Amino acid sequence: MNLISFCFMILMTSVTGSLVFGIWKICSFWADRWKAIREIRLGLTGCLIFFIFPLAYIYIVTVTGCFTDGTSSLLFLGTPFLVKCFRLLSLIWLIGVTVRLIQLRKSRSGFKRLLRKSFTAEPYILELSDQIRVRLAIRKSVPVYTIPGLEVPAIIGGRKAAVLLPDREYPKAVLSYILEHELLHYKHGDLFWKKLCFWLRVFQWFNPLLAAAERELDRWCDAFCDLEICYKNETEQDRKQYFYAVLEGCGEFCILPVSGMRLKQNSEQDIKERAERMKDYKMKSRMKRISAVMMALCFVSLSSLSVLAAGHGTDCLYNAIYEQTEETIVEETQIGQDMEEYVWLPDESVQIIEADETPATRAGNTYVWDISSGSLTRTSQFYASAGSQINITISTDPMNAKTGIGIYQPNGYLRGVSGTGSYSHTFTLYDDGFYRVYARNEGTSDITAYVTVVR
C-alpha cells in the first residue's frame, strides 16, 4: 500500500464513521427518552469502530480490482487526474498530522511539568480509594496523586491508570463520590475509548465530527457513571448529594492535554441535565430488552447501508471522473499492430530484475515498473496450458521509449517483440508449464513502464 492508497483509506473511514455517527445521533435522541443509557454508550463505542476499520475502502478497492488486479498497488491508476489530486491531499494530510503531533508534544511537555509537582495523596484518601475499589470489584490497585495547580479531578493512563486530585480539601462525602466516579471510568474501560478517540483526532484531524464524538463520549461515559452511583442510592437526598459533589469537584475548564476522563464542567446546565436524567430513573423505566434489540438491529442495518452507499457512491464518482477526464492519444506505433516475434537468451549485459510481486492469478494484471537502461524486469512464475494465449500491452513514460516485451518459456528461451511507445502483442503458448512475463528497456535512458497482462 502506497501513501495515496493509505490516505484514501483514511478518508473513506472518516466518511463512513461520520455517516454512522449521524445515525447514532438520531437513535440516541429517542433512546435517551427511554432511559437507555447503557445502549447509547455502547452504540457510540461502535461508531468509533467505523472510524477505524476501512470497510468502505475495502469495498471500493475490491470493485476497482486493486486487491487482485495488478500489483502496482496504485489506486486510481486509470485516472491520472485523481492520482495528482490525492498526491496533493496526501501532502496536506501529512502536514496536518505533523502539526497535530507537534501541538500534542508541546501540550504534554507542559503537563509533564505539572506532574513533576505531584505527590502521593494523604493516607486517608488512599484508604478511602481502596475501599471503593474493593467494593467496585476492581482487582488492580489504582494510585491516587495530588497535584498543585490542577483544576479538576481526573483519571489518566491505560493499564497503569492513576487518579489525579487537585491539591485542596474536600468533605469526605464529596471525596468519596469523586473517587467512585473516576474509578467507575476505569472499570467501564472508558480510558481505552477516550485514548482511541484521542488518536483518531490526530490522524483524522480534518474531520470536525470527531470533536463532537469525543464530547459525546465524555457525556455518555459520565452518564453511565451517574447511573451506577445513583441507582444504588435509593433516596433522592443521596442523589442530590452526589450531584453536589460533582458540581463541587468539577471545574469550568481543564488544562489536561491527555486522553483521560475528568470532571470537566461545560456549564451548570449540563449538571442539571445529568441530574434530571437520574431523577426519575428506575429499572422499570429502562428500555425493554426487545426494544433494545430492535434498535440495535436497526442501527447495525443502517450502518451497513451507509458503508455500502459510501463505497458505491465513490465508485460511481470515480467512473464519472474517469469518463470526463479520459483522453485518447494517437501515437505512431498503434496498439494491436502486427509485430514479428523472435526467440532469444539474455547475455551477461542484460540486468534481470525480479519484481517483488505476486504471480498473475487473474485474467488481467497491471504492473508499474521503473526499468533502467539495458535492464529487464520479469514477473513471478505462473502456470499456463498449451494453446492458451497471453496478451501483453505496454505504455511508457517517456512515450517514445524503445522497449521489448515477451514471455519466459518452459524450455528456458525467451520469446518477445520490440517496439516504441505504446503497443500490444498476443503470444500463443506451445507447451504446458510455468511462464513469466517480462518488459525490457532497450533505450539509453531510464523509463517507467505500464504493463498490462491479459490471459
Short mmCIF file of C-alpha atoms in Angstrom, two decimals:
data_model
loop_
_atom_site.label_atom_id
_atom_site.label_comp_id
_atom_site.label_asym_id
_atom_site.label_seq_id
_atom_site.Cartn_x
_atom_site.Cartn_y
_atom_site.Cartn_z
CA MET A 1 0.00 0.00 0.00
CA ASN A 2 1.40 3.39 -1.02
CA LEU A 3 0.70 6.78 0.52
CA ILE A 4 -2.15 7.54 -1.92
CA SER A 5 -3.99 4.34 -1.02
CA PHE A 6 -3.37 4.89 2.70
CA CYS A 7 -4.73 8.45 2.61
CA PHE A 8 -7.73 7.32 0.59
CA MET A 9 -8.36 4.64 3.24
CA ILE A 10 -8.21 7.30 5.98
CA LEU A 11 -10.66 9.46 4.02
CA MET A 12 -13.12 6.60 3.47
CA THR A 13 -13.08 5.52 7.13
CA SER A 14 -13.67 9.14 8.11
CA VAL A 15 -16.65 9.36 5.75
CA THR A 16 -18.26 6.10 6.87
CA GLY A 17 -17.56 6.85 10.54
CA SER A 18 -19.25 10.25 10.14
CA LEU A 19 -22.30 8.68 8.50
CA VAL A 20 -22.64 6.09 11.27
CA PHE A 21 -22.15 8.80 13.92
CA GLY A 22 -25.04 10.74 12.36
CA ILE A 23 -27.24 7.64 12.54
CA TRP A 24 -26.23 7.12 16.18
CA LYS A 25 -27.06 10.75 16.98
CA ILE A 26 -30.62 10.27 15.71
CA CYS A 27 -31.04 6.96 17.55
CA SER A 28 -29.60 8.37 20.79
CA PHE A 29 -32.23 11.13 20.84
CA TRP A 30 -35.01 8.55 21.09
CA ALA A 31 -33.06 6.14 23.26
CA ASP A 32 -32.45 8.89 25.83
CA ARG A 33 -36.19 9.28 26.26
CA TRP A 34 -36.37 5.57 27.09
CA LYS A 35 -33.52 5.84 29.65
CA ALA A 36 -31.33 3.54 27.51
CA ILE A 37 -28.04 4.96 28.83
CA ARG A 38 -26.08 1.70 28.52
CA GLU A 39 -27.29 1.15 24.97
CA ILE A 40 -26.45 4.73 23.93
CA ARG A 41 -22.91 4.41 25.24
CA LEU A 42 -22.47 1.01 23.59
CA GLY A 43 -23.68 2.36 20.25
CA LEU A 44 -21.27 5.29 20.49
CA THR A 45 -18.28 3.00 21.03
CA GLY A 46 -19.47 1.05 17.98
CA CYS A 47 -19.38 4.30 15.98
CA LEU A 48 -15.71 4.73 16.83
CA ILE A 49 -15.01 1.31 15.29
CA PHE A 50 -16.32 2.61 11.96
CA PHE A 51 -13.72 5.39 12.13
CA ILE A 52 -11.01 2.68 12.24
CA PHE A 53 -11.95 -0.30 10.08
CA PRO A 54 -11.81 0.67 6.38
CA LEU A 55 -14.94 -1.18 5.28
CA ALA A 56 -15.85 1.29 2.52
CA TYR A 57 -12.23 1.32 1.35
CA ILE A 58 -12.25 -2.48 1.11
CA TYR A 59 -15.42 -2.24 -0.96
CA ILE A 60 -14.05 0.31 -3.43
CA VAL A 61 -10.68 -1.36 -3.97
CA THR A 62 -12.44 -4.70 -4.47
CA VAL A 63 -14.72 -3.16 -7.09
CA THR A 64 -11.79 -1.50 -8.87
CA GLY A 65 -9.73 -4.70 -8.67
CA CYS A 66 -6.82 -3.26 -6.67
CA PHE A 67 -6.58 -6.35 -4.43
CA THR A 68 -6.06 -8.83 -7.25
CA ASP A 69 -5.97 -6.87 -10.48
CA GLY A 70 -2.36 -5.93 -10.87
CA THR A 71 0.45 -5.47 -8.48
CA SER A 72 1.25 -1.79 -8.60
CA SER A 73 -0.95 -1.04 -5.56
CA LEU A 74 -1.67 2.34 -7.16
CA LEU A 75 -5.31 3.19 -6.67
CA PHE A 76 -6.97 5.18 -9.49
CA LEU A 77 -4.19 4.22 -11.91
CA GLY A 78 -6.57 4.79 -14.82
CA THR A 79 -7.26 8.40 -13.83
CA PRO A 80 -4.05 10.46 -13.58
CA PHE A 81 -6.17 13.46 -12.57
CA LEU A 82 -7.23 11.70 -9.36
CA VAL A 83 -3.70 10.49 -8.72
CA LYS A 84 -2.44 14.09 -8.82
CA CYS A 85 -5.28 15.23 -6.56
CA PHE A 86 -4.60 12.54 -3.98
CA ARG A 87 -0.87 13.22 -4.06
CA LEU A 88 -1.65 16.82 -3.11
CA LEU A 89 -4.17 15.71 -0.47
CA SER A 90 -1.64 13.22 0.92
CA LEU A 91 0.87 16.02 1.36
CA ILE A 92 -1.71 18.22 3.09
CA TRP A 93 -2.72 15.30 5.34
CA LEU A 94 0.90 14.67 6.35
CA ILE A 95 1.37 18.34 7.16
CA GLY A 96 -1.80 18.32 9.27
CA VAL A 97 -0.76 15.21 11.21
CA THR A 98 2.71 16.69 11.78
CA VAL A 99 1.22 19.92 13.14
CA ARG A 100 -1.12 17.99 15.46
CA LEU A 101 1.75 15.86 16.76
CA ILE A 102 3.86 18.97 17.41
CA GLN A 103 0.96 20.58 19.28
CA LEU A 104 0.49 17.37 21.26
CA ARG A 105 4.15 17.25 22.19
CA LYS A 106 4.09 20.84 23.42
CA SER A 107 0.93 20.25 25.44
CA ARG A 108 2.28 17.09 27.01
CA SER A 109 5.52 18.83 27.90
CA GLY A 110 3.51 21.37 29.89
CA PHE A 111 1.51 18.63 31.56
CA LYS A 112 4.66 16.69 32.47
CA ARG A 113 5.99 19.80 34.19
CA LEU A 114 2.76 19.85 36.18
CA LEU A 115 3.09 16.15 37.01
CA ARG A 116 6.54 16.74 38.50
CA LYS A 117 4.82 18.66 41.27
CA SER A 118 2.59 15.69 42.14
CA PHE A 119 2.84 13.73 45.36
CA THR A 120 1.05 10.69 46.75
CA ALA A 121 -2.31 11.57 48.28
CA GLU A 122 -2.89 11.58 52.02
CA PRO A 123 -3.23 8.15 53.67
CA TYR A 124 -6.93 8.63 54.43
CA ILE A 125 -7.56 9.35 50.72
CA LEU A 126 -5.67 6.21 49.67
CA GLU A 127 -7.57 4.14 52.23
CA LEU A 128 -10.91 5.51 51.01
CA SER A 129 -9.91 4.84 47.41
CA ASP A 130 -9.00 1.21 48.22
CA GLN A 131 -12.32 0.67 49.98
CA ILE A 132 -14.21 1.93 46.93
CA ARG A 133 -12.02 -0.12 44.58
CA VAL A 134 -12.77 -3.33 46.51
CA ARG A 135 -16.49 -2.54 46.55
CA LEU A 136 -16.47 -2.00 42.78
CA ALA A 137 -14.64 -5.34 42.29
CA ILE A 138 -11.61 -3.70 40.66
CA ARG A 139 -8.72 -6.09 41.15
CA LYS A 140 -5.83 -3.85 40.20
CA SER A 141 -4.77 -1.09 42.55
CA VAL A 142 -5.17 2.43 41.16
CA PRO A 143 -2.85 5.00 42.78
CA VAL A 144 -4.09 8.46 43.75
CA TYR A 145 -1.92 11.58 43.41
CA THR A 146 -2.42 15.17 44.49
CA ILE A 147 -1.22 17.89 42.11
CA PRO A 148 -0.99 21.59 42.98
CA GLY A 149 -2.26 23.69 40.09
CA LEU A 150 -4.57 21.00 38.67
CA GLU A 151 -8.08 22.39 38.14
CA VAL A 152 -10.21 19.24 38.10
CA PRO A 153 -10.11 15.63 39.34
CA ALA A 154 -9.21 13.18 36.60
CA ILE A 155 -8.15 9.63 35.84
CA ILE A 156 -5.50 9.06 33.18
CA GLY A 157 -3.50 6.20 31.71
CA GLY A 158 -4.42 2.77 30.41
CA ARG A 159 -3.11 -0.36 32.06
CA LYS A 160 -1.32 1.85 34.58
CA ALA A 161 -4.13 4.24 35.44
CA ALA A 162 -3.89 6.88 38.13
CA VAL A 163 -6.40 9.21 39.77
CA LEU A 164 -5.30 12.85 39.94
CA LEU A 165 -6.78 15.24 42.50
CA PRO A 166 -6.31 18.99 42.84
CA ASP A 167 -4.45 19.99 45.99
CA ARG A 168 -7.40 21.18 48.07
CA GLU A 169 -9.58 19.97 50.91
CA TYR A 170 -12.75 18.00 50.16
CA PRO A 171 -15.51 16.92 52.55
CA LYS A 172 -15.36 13.15 52.97
CA ALA A 173 -18.71 12.57 51.24
CA VAL A 174 -17.68 14.69 48.26
CA LEU A 175 -14.29 12.98 48.06
CA SER A 176 -15.94 9.55 48.17
CA TYR A 177 -18.21 10.36 45.24
CA ILE A 178 -15.36 11.86 43.22
CA LEU A 179 -13.16 8.79 43.72
CA GLU A 180 -16.02 6.43 42.91
CA HIS A 181 -16.85 8.35 39.73
CA GLU A 182 -13.25 8.22 38.49
CA LEU A 183 -12.79 4.55 39.39
CA LEU A 184 -16.00 3.68 37.54
CA HIS A 185 -14.47 5.21 34.41
CA TYR A 186 -11.58 2.76 34.87
CA LYS A 187 -13.94 -0.18 35.46
CA HIS A 188 -16.04 0.61 32.38
CA GLY A 189 -12.99 0.81 30.10
CA ASP A 190 -13.67 4.46 29.27
CA LEU A 191 -9.95 5.23 29.23
CA PHE A 192 -9.45 2.90 26.25
CA TRP A 193 -12.22 4.53 24.21
CA LYS A 194 -11.06 8.02 25.14
CA LYS A 195 -7.50 7.20 24.07
CA LEU A 196 -8.81 5.73 20.82
CA CYS A 197 -10.86 8.86 20.12
CA PHE A 198 -7.85 10.99 21.02
CA TRP A 199 -5.62 9.36 18.37
CA LEU A 200 -8.40 9.35 15.80
CA ARG A 201 -8.48 13.12 16.11
CA VAL A 202 -4.75 13.20 15.37
CA PHE A 203 -4.92 11.12 12.18
CA GLN A 204 -8.33 12.41 11.03
CA TRP A 205 -7.70 15.99 12.04
CA PHE A 206 -9.72 17.26 9.09
CA ASN A 207 -13.00 15.77 10.41
CA PRO A 208 -14.82 18.15 12.81
CA LEU A 209 -17.34 15.45 13.74
CA LEU A 210 -14.65 13.60 15.69
CA ALA A 211 -14.52 16.51 18.15
CA ALA A 212 -18.29 16.15 18.53
CA ALA A 213 -17.89 12.39 19.01
CA GLU A 214 -15.33 12.99 21.76
CA ARG A 215 -17.71 15.37 23.54
CA GLU A 216 -20.50 12.81 23.29
CA LEU A 217 -18.16 10.14 24.64
CA ASP A 218 -17.42 12.32 27.69
CA ARG A 219 -21.11 12.98 28.13
CA TRP A 220 -22.38 9.40 27.99
CA CYS A 221 -19.48 7.87 29.89
CA ASP A 222 -20.28 10.34 32.67
CA ALA A 223 -23.98 9.45 32.40
CA PHE A 224 -23.13 5.75 32.76
CA CYS A 225 -21.13 6.52 35.91
CA ASP A 226 -24.03 8.63 37.19
CA LEU A 227 -26.33 5.68 36.61
CA GLU A 228 -24.14 3.25 38.55
CA ILE A 229 -23.80 5.59 41.51
CA CYS A 230 -27.34 6.96 41.64
CA TYR A 231 -29.08 3.64 41.19
CA LYS A 232 -27.52 2.16 44.31
CA ASN A 233 -28.52 5.31 46.23
CA GLU A 234 -32.23 4.83 46.58
CA THR A 235 -33.12 8.16 48.20
CA GLU A 236 -33.40 11.43 46.34
CA GLN A 237 -31.28 13.04 49.03
CA ASP A 238 -28.36 10.73 48.20
CA ARG A 239 -28.66 11.62 44.54
CA LYS A 240 -28.68 15.32 45.33
CA GLN A 241 -25.58 14.85 47.45
CA TYR A 242 -23.84 13.06 44.60
CA PHE A 243 -24.51 15.82 42.09
CA TYR A 244 -23.49 18.39 44.67
CA ALA A 245 -20.17 16.51 44.86
CA VAL A 246 -19.91 16.57 41.05
CA LEU A 247 -20.60 20.31 40.99
CA GLU A 248 -18.16 20.89 43.82
CA GLY A 249 -15.41 18.80 42.26
CA CYS A 250 -15.53 19.81 38.63
CA GLY A 251 -14.19 22.96 37.05
CA GLU A 252 -15.17 25.18 34.16
CA PHE A 253 -12.00 24.45 32.19
CA CYS A 254 -9.18 21.97 32.22
CA ILE A 255 -5.56 22.13 31.08
CA LEU A 256 -5.34 18.34 30.94
CA PRO A 257 -3.98 17.61 27.39
CA VAL A 258 -4.14 13.83 27.72
CA SER A 259 -6.64 11.17 26.77
CA GLY A 260 -8.14 10.78 30.23
CA MET A 261 -11.54 11.25 31.84
CA ARG A 262 -12.05 14.27 34.07
CA LEU A 263 -14.81 16.15 35.88
CA LYS A 264 -14.93 18.90 33.30
CA GLN A 265 -17.95 21.16 33.58
CA ASN A 266 -19.11 22.84 30.38
CA SER A 267 -21.98 24.63 32.13
CA GLU A 268 -24.29 24.30 35.11
CA GLN A 269 -26.96 23.33 32.60
CA ASP A 270 -25.02 20.13 31.85
CA ILE A 271 -25.02 19.17 35.53
CA LYS A 272 -28.73 19.96 35.75
CA GLU A 273 -29.40 17.81 32.67
CA ARG A 274 -27.49 14.89 34.20
CA ALA A 275 -29.38 15.29 37.48
CA GLU A 276 -32.76 15.39 35.70
CA ARG A 277 -31.86 12.26 33.77
CA MET A 278 -31.23 10.42 37.03
CA LYS A 279 -34.09 11.99 38.97
CA ASP A 280 -36.82 9.57 37.97
CA TYR A 281 -34.61 6.73 36.78
CA LYS A 282 -35.76 3.29 37.84
CA MET A 283 -35.00 -0.14 36.48
CA LYS A 284 -38.55 -0.44 35.18
CA SER A 285 -38.05 2.76 33.17
CA ARG A 286 -35.23 1.20 31.19
CA MET A 287 -35.78 0.27 27.58
CA LYS A 288 -37.25 -3.21 27.28
CA ARG A 289 -34.90 -5.89 26.02
CA ILE A 290 -36.85 -6.48 22.81
CA SER A 291 -36.85 -2.74 22.08
CA ALA A 292 -33.11 -2.55 22.70
CA VAL A 293 -32.51 -5.50 20.37
CA MET A 294 -34.68 -3.97 17.64
CA MET A 295 -32.90 -0.62 17.93
CA ALA A 296 -29.52 -2.36 17.81
CA LEU A 297 -30.51 -4.29 14.67
CA CYS A 298 -31.79 -1.09 13.09
CA PHE A 299 -28.56 0.71 13.95
CA VAL A 300 -26.40 -2.10 12.52
CA SER A 301 -28.50 -2.28 9.34
CA LEU A 302 -28.36 1.46 8.73
CA SER A 303 -24.63 1.47 9.46
CA SER A 304 -24.02 -1.32 6.95
CA LEU A 305 -26.10 0.52 4.36
CA SER A 306 -24.07 3.69 4.96
CA VAL A 307 -20.84 1.78 4.31
CA LEU A 308 -22.28 0.30 1.12
CA ALA A 309 -23.57 3.70 0.00
CA ALA A 310 -20.22 5.36 0.65
CA GLY A 311 -18.35 2.69 -1.31
CA HIS A 312 -20.83 2.57 -4.18
CA GLY A 313 -21.01 6.37 -4.30
CA THR A 314 -17.24 6.62 -4.54
CA ASP A 315 -17.21 4.01 -7.30
CA CYS A 316 -19.82 5.97 -9.29
CA LEU A 317 -17.92 9.22 -8.73
CA TYR A 318 -14.71 7.58 -9.91
CA ASN A 319 -16.39 6.33 -13.09
CA ALA A 320 -17.86 9.78 -13.76
CA ILE A 321 -14.45 11.46 -13.34
CA TYR A 322 -12.86 8.77 -15.50
CA GLU A 323 -15.32 9.46 -18.32
CA GLN A 324 -14.83 13.23 -18.05
CA THR A 325 -11.02 13.06 -17.99
CA GLU A 326 -10.43 10.17 -20.40
CA GLU A 327 -8.17 11.09 -23.28
CA THR A 328 -7.29 9.17 -26.43
CA ILE A 329 -3.66 9.53 -27.51
CA VAL A 330 -2.75 8.58 -31.08
CA GLU A 331 0.88 7.55 -31.50
CA GLU A 332 2.98 6.40 -34.39
CA THR A 333 3.02 2.82 -33.09
CA GLN A 334 -0.57 1.69 -32.57
CA ILE A 335 -1.74 -0.85 -30.01
CA GLY A 336 -2.68 -4.05 -31.79
CA GLN A 337 -0.10 -3.68 -34.60
CA ASP A 338 1.23 -6.99 -36.01
CA MET A 339 4.79 -7.50 -34.85
CA GLU A 340 7.41 -10.12 -35.65
CA GLU A 341 8.32 -12.45 -32.79
CA TYR A 342 11.88 -13.51 -32.04
CA VAL A 343 13.42 -16.04 -29.65
CA TRP A 344 16.48 -15.10 -27.62
CA LEU A 345 18.52 -15.68 -24.49
CA PRO A 346 19.75 -12.76 -22.36
CA ASP A 347 23.51 -12.44 -22.00
CA GLU A 348 25.52 -11.00 -19.13
CA SER A 349 24.98 -7.44 -20.36
CA VAL A 350 21.27 -7.64 -19.53
CA GLN A 351 20.44 -6.95 -15.90
CA ILE A 352 17.47 -9.08 -14.83
CA ILE A 353 15.29 -7.69 -12.01
CA GLU A 354 12.84 -9.89 -10.12
CA ALA A 355 9.68 -7.91 -9.49
CA ASP A 356 8.56 -8.15 -5.87
CA GLU A 357 5.06 -9.10 -6.89
CA THR A 358 2.58 -11.94 -6.66
CA PRO A 359 2.03 -14.28 -9.65
CA ALA A 360 -0.54 -13.35 -12.25
CA THR A 361 -3.56 -15.22 -10.91
CA ARG A 362 -6.39 -13.36 -12.60
CA ALA A 363 -7.34 -12.69 -16.20
CA GLY A 364 -5.84 -9.20 -16.16
CA ASN A 365 -2.95 -7.69 -14.21
CA THR A 366 -1.39 -4.24 -14.43
CA TYR A 367 2.23 -3.64 -13.41
CA VAL A 368 4.15 -0.41 -12.98
CA TRP A 369 7.92 -0.87 -13.27
CA ASP A 370 10.83 1.55 -13.20
CA ILE A 371 13.36 -0.01 -15.60
CA SER A 372 16.88 1.31 -16.07
CA SER A 373 18.67 1.25 -19.43
CA GLY A 374 19.58 -2.27 -20.57
CA SER A 375 17.59 -3.91 -17.77
CA LEU A 376 14.79 -6.45 -17.88
CA THR A 377 12.05 -6.79 -15.26
CA ARG A 378 10.06 -10.01 -15.03
CA THR A 379 7.07 -11.31 -13.06
CA SER A 380 6.91 -14.35 -10.83
CA GLN A 381 6.09 -17.70 -12.41
CA PHE A 382 2.56 -18.75 -13.24
CA TYR A 383 1.19 -21.91 -14.85
CA ALA A 384 -0.43 -21.90 -18.29
CA SER A 385 -1.58 -24.60 -20.72
CA ALA A 386 -0.55 -25.17 -24.34
CA GLY A 387 -2.85 -23.43 -26.81
CA SER A 388 -3.77 -20.59 -24.45
CA GLN A 389 -2.82 -17.01 -25.17
CA ILE A 390 -1.19 -14.15 -23.27
CA ASN A 391 -1.76 -10.59 -24.42
CA ILE A 392 0.80 -8.04 -23.22
CA THR A 393 0.28 -4.30 -23.56
CA ILE A 394 2.94 -1.75 -22.71
CA SER A 395 2.98 2.04 -22.49
CA THR A 396 5.93 4.07 -21.28
CA ASP A 397 6.99 7.33 -19.76
CA PRO A 398 8.52 8.94 -21.81
CA MET A 399 6.09 7.89 -24.53
CA ASN A 400 8.72 7.39 -27.26
CA ALA A 401 10.86 4.91 -25.30
CA LYS A 402 12.11 1.80 -27.10
CA THR A 403 11.18 -1.40 -25.28
CA GLY A 404 10.70 -5.12 -25.64
CA ILE A 405 8.02 -7.35 -24.14
CA GLY A 406 7.59 -11.09 -24.09
CA ILE A 407 7.41 -14.34 -22.14
CA TYR A 408 9.79 -16.77 -20.50
CA GLN A 409 9.03 -20.23 -21.92
CA PRO A 410 9.29 -23.54 -20.01
CA ASN A 411 12.23 -24.57 -22.24
CA GLY A 412 14.29 -21.62 -20.93
CA TYR A 413 14.16 -19.46 -24.06
CA LEU A 414 12.56 -16.02 -24.19
CA ARG A 415 10.07 -15.14 -26.90
CA GLY A 416 9.31 -11.48 -27.48
CA VAL A 417 8.72 -8.47 -29.68
CA SER A 418 10.13 -4.94 -29.70
CA GLY A 419 8.57 -1.56 -30.36
CA THR A 420 8.42 2.11 -29.48
CA GLY A 421 5.86 3.87 -27.30
CA SER A 422 2.59 2.02 -26.68
CA TYR A 423 1.94 -1.30 -28.35
CA SER A 424 0.42 -4.69 -27.73
CA HIS A 425 1.09 -8.28 -28.76
CA THR A 426 -0.60 -11.64 -28.20
CA PHE A 427 1.59 -14.71 -27.62
CA THR A 428 0.21 -18.21 -28.27
CA LEU A 429 1.69 -20.80 -25.92
CA TYR A 430 3.16 -24.01 -27.35
CA ASP A 431 3.71 -26.06 -24.19
CA ASP A 432 2.20 -26.69 -20.78
CA GLY A 433 4.31 -25.31 -17.96
CA PHE A 434 5.39 -22.30 -15.97
CA TYR A 435 5.78 -18.95 -17.68
CA ARG A 436 6.86 -15.42 -16.82
CA VAL A 437 6.11 -12.06 -18.47
CA TYR A 438 8.92 -9.55 -18.96
CA ALA A 439 9.47 -5.99 -20.12
CA ARG A 440 12.89 -4.76 -21.29
CA ASN A 441 14.28 -1.27 -21.62
CA GLU A 442 16.11 -1.22 -24.98
CA GLY A 443 16.82 2.53 -24.89
CA THR A 444 19.63 4.55 -23.34
CA SER A 445 17.69 6.29 -20.51
CA ASP A 446 15.60 5.09 -17.59
CA ILE A 447 11.86 4.64 -18.12
CA THR A 448 8.64 3.84 -16.29
CA ALA A 449 6.70 1.03 -17.97
CA TYR A 450 2.99 0.32 -17.52
CA VAL A 451 2.48 -3.32 -18.46
CA THR A 452 -0.94 -4.99 -18.68
CA VAL A 453 -1.17 -8.79 -18.93
CA VAL A 454 -4.39 -10.48 -20.08
CA ARG A 455 -4.63 -14.26 -20.15
#
